[in-house]
Tab-separated table of C-alpha atoms and ligand atoms in Angstrom:
chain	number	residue	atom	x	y	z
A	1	UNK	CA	57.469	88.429	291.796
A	2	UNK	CA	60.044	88.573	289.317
A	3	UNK	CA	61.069	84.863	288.986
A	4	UNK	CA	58.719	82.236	290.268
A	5	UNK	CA	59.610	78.591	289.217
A	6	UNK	CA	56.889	76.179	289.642
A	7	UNK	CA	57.057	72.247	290.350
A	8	UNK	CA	59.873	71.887	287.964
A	9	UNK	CA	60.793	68.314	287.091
A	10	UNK	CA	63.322	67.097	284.777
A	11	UNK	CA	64.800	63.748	284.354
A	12	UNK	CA	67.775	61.931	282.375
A	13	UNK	CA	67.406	58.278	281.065
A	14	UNK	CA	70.425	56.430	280.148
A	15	UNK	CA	69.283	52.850	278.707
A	16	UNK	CA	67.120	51.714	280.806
A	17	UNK	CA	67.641	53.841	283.672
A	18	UNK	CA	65.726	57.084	283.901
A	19	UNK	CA	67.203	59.384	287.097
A	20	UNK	CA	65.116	62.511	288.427
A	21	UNK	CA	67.698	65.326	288.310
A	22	UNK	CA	64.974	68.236	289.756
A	23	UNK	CA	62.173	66.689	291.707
A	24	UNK	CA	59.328	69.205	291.924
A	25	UNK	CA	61.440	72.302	292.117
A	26	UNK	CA	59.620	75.749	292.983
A	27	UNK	CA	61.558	78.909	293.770
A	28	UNK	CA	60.887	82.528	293.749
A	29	UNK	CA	62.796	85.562	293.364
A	30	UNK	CA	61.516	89.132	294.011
A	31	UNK	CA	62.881	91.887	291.350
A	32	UNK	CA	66.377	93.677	291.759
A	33	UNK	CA	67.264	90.833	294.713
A	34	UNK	CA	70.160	88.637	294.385
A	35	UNK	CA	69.358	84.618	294.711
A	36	UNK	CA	72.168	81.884	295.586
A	37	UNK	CA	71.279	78.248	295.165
A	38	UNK	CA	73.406	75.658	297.185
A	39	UNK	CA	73.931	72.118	297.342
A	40	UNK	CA	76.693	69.433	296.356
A	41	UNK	CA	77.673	68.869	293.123
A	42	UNK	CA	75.319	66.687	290.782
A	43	UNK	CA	72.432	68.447	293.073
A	44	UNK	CA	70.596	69.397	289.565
A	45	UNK	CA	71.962	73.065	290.031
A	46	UNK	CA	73.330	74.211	286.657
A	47	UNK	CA	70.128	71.920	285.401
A	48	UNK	CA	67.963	73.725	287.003
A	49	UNK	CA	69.757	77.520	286.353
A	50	UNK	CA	69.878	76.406	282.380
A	51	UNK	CA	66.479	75.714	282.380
A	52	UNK	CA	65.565	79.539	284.053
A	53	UNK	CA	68.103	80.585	281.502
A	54	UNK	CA	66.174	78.811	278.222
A	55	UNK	CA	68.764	76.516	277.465
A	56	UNK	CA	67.578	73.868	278.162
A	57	UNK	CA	64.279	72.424	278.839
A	58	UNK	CA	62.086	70.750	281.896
A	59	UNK	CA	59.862	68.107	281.374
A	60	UNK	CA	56.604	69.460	283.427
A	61	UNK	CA	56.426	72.779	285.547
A	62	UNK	CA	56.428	76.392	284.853
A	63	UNK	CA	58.752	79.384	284.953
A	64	UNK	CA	57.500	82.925	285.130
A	65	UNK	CA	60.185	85.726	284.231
A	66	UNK	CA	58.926	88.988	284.923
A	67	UNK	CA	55.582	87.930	283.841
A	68	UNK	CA	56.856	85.886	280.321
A	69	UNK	CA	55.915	82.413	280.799
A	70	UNK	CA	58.986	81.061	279.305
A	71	UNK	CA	58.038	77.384	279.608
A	72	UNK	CA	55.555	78.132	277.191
A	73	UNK	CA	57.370	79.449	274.636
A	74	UNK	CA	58.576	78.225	271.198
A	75	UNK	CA	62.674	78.409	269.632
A	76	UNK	CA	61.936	81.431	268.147
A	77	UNK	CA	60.404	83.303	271.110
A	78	UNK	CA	63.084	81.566	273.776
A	79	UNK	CA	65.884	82.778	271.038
A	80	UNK	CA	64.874	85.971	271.819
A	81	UNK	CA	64.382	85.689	275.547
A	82	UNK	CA	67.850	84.275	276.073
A	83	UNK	CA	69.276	87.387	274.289
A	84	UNK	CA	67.083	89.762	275.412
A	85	UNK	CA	66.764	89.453	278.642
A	86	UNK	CA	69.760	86.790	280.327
A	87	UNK	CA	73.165	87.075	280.759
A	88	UNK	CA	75.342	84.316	281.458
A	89	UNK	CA	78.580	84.069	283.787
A	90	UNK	CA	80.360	80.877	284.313
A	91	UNK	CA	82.661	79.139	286.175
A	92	UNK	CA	85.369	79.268	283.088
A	93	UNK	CA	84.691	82.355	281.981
A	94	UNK	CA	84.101	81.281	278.252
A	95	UNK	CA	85.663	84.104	276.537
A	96	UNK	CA	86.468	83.913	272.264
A	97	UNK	CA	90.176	83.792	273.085
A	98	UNK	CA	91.326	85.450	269.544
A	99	UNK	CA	89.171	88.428	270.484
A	100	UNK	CA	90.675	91.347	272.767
A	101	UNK	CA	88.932	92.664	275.623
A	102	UNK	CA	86.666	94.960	273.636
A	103	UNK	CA	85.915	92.732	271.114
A	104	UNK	CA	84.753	90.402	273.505
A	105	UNK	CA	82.088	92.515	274.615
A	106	UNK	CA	81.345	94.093	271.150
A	107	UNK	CA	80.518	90.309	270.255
A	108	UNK	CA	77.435	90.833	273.020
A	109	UNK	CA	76.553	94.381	272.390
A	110	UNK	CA	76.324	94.038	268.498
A	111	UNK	CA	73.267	91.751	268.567
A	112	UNK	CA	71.324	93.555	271.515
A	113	UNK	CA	68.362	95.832	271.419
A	114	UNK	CA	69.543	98.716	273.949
A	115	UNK	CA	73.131	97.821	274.825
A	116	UNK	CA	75.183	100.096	277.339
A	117	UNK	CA	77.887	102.420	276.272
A	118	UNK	CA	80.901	99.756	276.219
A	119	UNK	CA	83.187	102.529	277.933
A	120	UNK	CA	80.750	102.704	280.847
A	121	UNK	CA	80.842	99.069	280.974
A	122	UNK	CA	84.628	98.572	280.581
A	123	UNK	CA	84.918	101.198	283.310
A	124	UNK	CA	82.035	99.364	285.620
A	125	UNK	CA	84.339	96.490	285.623
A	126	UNK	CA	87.617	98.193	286.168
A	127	UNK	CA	89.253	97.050	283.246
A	128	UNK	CA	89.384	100.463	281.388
A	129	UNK	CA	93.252	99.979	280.841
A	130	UNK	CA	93.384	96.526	279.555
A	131	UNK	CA	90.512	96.896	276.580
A	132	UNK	CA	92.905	95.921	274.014
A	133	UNK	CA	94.806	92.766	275.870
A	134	UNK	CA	93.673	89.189	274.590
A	135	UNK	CA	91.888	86.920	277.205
A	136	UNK	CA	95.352	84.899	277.454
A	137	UNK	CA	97.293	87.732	278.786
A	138	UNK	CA	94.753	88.522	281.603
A	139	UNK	CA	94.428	87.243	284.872
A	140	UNK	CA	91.423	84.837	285.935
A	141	UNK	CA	90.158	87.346	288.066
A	142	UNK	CA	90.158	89.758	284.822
A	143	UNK	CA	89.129	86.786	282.566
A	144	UNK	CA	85.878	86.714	284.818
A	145	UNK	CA	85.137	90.538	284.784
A	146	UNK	CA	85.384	90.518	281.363
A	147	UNK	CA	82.974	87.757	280.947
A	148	UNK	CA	80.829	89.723	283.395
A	149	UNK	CA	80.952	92.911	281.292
A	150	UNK	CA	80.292	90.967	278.487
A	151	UNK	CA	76.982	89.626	280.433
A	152	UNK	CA	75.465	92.880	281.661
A	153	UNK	CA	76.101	95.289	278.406
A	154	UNK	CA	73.460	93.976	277.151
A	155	UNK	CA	71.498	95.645	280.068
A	156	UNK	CA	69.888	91.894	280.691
A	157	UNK	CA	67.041	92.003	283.731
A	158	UNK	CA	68.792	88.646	284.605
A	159	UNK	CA	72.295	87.944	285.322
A	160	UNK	CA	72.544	84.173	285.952
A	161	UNK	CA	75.747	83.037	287.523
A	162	UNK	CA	77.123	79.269	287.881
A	163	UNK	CA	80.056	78.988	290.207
A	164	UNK	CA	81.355	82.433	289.116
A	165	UNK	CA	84.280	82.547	291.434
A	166	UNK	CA	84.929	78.298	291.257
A	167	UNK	CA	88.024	79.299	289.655
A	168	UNK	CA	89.205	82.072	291.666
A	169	UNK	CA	91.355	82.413	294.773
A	170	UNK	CA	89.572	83.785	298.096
A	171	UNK	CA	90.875	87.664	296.971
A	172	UNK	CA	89.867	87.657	293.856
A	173	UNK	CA	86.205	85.721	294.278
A	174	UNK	CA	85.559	88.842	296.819
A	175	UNK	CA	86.613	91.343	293.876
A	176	UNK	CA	83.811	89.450	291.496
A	177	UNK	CA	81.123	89.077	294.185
A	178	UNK	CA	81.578	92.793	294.920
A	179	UNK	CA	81.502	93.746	291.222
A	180	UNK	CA	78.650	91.225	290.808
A	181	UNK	CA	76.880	93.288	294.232
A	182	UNK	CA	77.659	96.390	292.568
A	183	UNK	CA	75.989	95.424	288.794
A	184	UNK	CA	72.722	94.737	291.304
A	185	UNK	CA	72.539	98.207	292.931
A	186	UNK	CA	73.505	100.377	290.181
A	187	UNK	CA	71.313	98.476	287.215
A	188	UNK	CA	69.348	96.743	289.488
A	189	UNK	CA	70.098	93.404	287.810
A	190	UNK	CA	68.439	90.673	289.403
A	191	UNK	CA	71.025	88.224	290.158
A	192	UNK	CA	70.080	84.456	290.308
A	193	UNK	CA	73.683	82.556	291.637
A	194	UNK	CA	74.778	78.904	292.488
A	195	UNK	CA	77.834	78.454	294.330
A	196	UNK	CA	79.006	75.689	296.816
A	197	UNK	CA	80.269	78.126	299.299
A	198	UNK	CA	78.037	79.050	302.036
A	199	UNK	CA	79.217	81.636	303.562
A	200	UNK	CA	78.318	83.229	299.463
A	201	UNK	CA	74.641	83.218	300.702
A	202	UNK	CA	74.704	86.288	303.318
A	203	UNK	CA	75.116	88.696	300.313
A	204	UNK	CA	71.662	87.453	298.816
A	205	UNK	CA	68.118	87.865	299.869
A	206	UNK	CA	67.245	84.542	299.789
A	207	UNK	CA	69.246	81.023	299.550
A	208	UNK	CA	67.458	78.144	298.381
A	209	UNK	CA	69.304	75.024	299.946
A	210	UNK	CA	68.887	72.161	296.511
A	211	UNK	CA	69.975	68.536	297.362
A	212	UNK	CA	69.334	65.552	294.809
A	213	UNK	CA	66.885	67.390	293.111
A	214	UNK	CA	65.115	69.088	296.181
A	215	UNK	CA	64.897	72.160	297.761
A	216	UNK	CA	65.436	71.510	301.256
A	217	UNK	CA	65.322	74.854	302.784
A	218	UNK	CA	64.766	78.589	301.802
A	219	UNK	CA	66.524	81.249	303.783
A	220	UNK	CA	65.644	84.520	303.759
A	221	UNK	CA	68.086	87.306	304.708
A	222	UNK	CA	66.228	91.113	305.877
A	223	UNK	CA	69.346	92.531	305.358
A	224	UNK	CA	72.821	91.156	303.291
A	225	UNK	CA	76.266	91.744	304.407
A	226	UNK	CA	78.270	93.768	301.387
A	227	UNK	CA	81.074	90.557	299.774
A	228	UNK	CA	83.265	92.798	301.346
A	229	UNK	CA	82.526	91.642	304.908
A	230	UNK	CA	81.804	87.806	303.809
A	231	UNK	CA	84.629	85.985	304.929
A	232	UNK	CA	85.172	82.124	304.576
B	301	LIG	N1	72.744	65.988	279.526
B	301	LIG	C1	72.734	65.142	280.557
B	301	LIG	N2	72.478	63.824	280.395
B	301	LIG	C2	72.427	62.977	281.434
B	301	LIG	N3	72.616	63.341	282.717
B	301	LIG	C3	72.873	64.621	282.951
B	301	LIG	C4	72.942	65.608	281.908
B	301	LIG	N4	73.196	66.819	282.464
B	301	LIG	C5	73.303	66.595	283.780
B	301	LIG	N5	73.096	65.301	284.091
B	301	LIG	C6	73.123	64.710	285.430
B	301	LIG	O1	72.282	65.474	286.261
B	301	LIG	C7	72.815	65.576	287.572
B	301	LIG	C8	72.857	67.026	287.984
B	301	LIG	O2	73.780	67.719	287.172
B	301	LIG	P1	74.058	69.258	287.349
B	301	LIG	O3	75.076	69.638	286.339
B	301	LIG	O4	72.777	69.995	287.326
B	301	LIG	O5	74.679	69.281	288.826
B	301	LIG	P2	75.306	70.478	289.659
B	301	LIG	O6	74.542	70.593	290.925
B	301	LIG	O7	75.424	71.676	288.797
B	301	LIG	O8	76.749	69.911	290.011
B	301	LIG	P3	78.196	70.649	290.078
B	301	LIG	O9	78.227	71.356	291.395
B	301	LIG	O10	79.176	69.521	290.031
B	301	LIG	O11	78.312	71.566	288.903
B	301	LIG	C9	74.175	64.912	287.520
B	301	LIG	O12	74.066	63.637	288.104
B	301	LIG	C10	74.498	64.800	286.052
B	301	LIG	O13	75.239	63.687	285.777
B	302	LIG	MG1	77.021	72.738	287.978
């Protein structure tokens, strides 16, 4: 198994008050499959996917990636997992917005062990022709492929996606979720992805239902419908 999360709890106190944001959590994810996590917003989602991610940290559990107990580890040795072995896509994209299109990447690739070639990557994503436009003068749709070609040159075993299409009309989320289907087959990039949108789930191999905290129901799909076919 190439992800398995383990009774996972994490709170918040504020004053006096001390809420449970992940109750118990457990979750598994086999390698080169794509994961979705549902549930309404303040669910503990993006809690839970920073914590998989090492950004953040639980309070008792354990998380297994690819064997590296991660829970377990100290700054130094979670440093280096995050930029070893994640990459990040969010919902805003989070591009350096005085950097063009290449540099943007380059930013990623610089600091990586065994990046890809940034032409491959550039190409992957489509956006061959606009490697030397600033983030402004793209389109969200291109603001979020960049972002995801800035996640996966670093060749990461995990691409970790919150709401990666939240910002995106219904055409262009299908463009992203295909690129993001298409990063899975050819690298074979184990996807972990939360969105709110269910009809997201029949492109992954297994949806974990979260609400307040909870997982409330694991679904697991034999076969996934290509993005192209998802409609909602
Ligand atoms: N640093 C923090 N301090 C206190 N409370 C926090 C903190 N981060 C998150 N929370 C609380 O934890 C709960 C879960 O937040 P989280 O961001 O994980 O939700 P989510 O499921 O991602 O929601 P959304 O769909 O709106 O993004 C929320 O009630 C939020 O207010
Ligand atoms: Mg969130």
């Amino acid at each position: 198994m190439f992800i398995i999360v383990k009774n996972l709890k994490k709170s918040y106190s504020a004053g006096e008050n001390k809420s449970e944001i992940l109750k118990e959590v457990s979750l598994e994810l086999e390698k080169g499959q794509i994961g979705v996590i549902l549930g309404p917003s303040g669910s503990g989602k993006s809690t839970l996917m920073n914590i998989i991610g090492g950004v953040d940290h639980a309070d008792s559990g354990s998380i297994h990636v690819d064997g590296l107990e991660i829970t377990a580890l100290d700054d130094d040795k979670l440093t280096d997992y995050r930029r070893d072995s994640v990459g990040f896509i969010f919902q805003f994209y989070n591009l350096i917005p005085n950097l063009t299109v290449t540099e943007n990447i380059e930013v990623v690739s610089n600091i990586s062990k065994a990046p890809l070639n940034i032409d491959a990557v550039l190409k992957a994503v489509g956006l061959e022709v606009k490697r030397r436009s600033f983030p402004r003068e793209l389109s969200g749709g291109e603001q979020q492929r960049v972002a995801i070609a800035r996640a996966i040159v670093k060749n990461p075993k995990l691409l970790l996606c919150d709401e990666p299409t939240g910002a995106l009309d219904y055409e262009t989320s299908r463009d992203v979720l295909s690129l993001l289907q298409k990063v899975n087959r050819e690298f074979g990039t184990s996807i972990l992805m939360i969105t709110h949108n269910t009809a997201i789930g029949d492109m992954a191999n297994v949806v974990y239902k979260l609400r307040s905290g909870e997982i409330v129901e694991a679904i697991r799909h034999d076969e996934t419908v290509a993005s192209e076919r998802i409609e909602w």
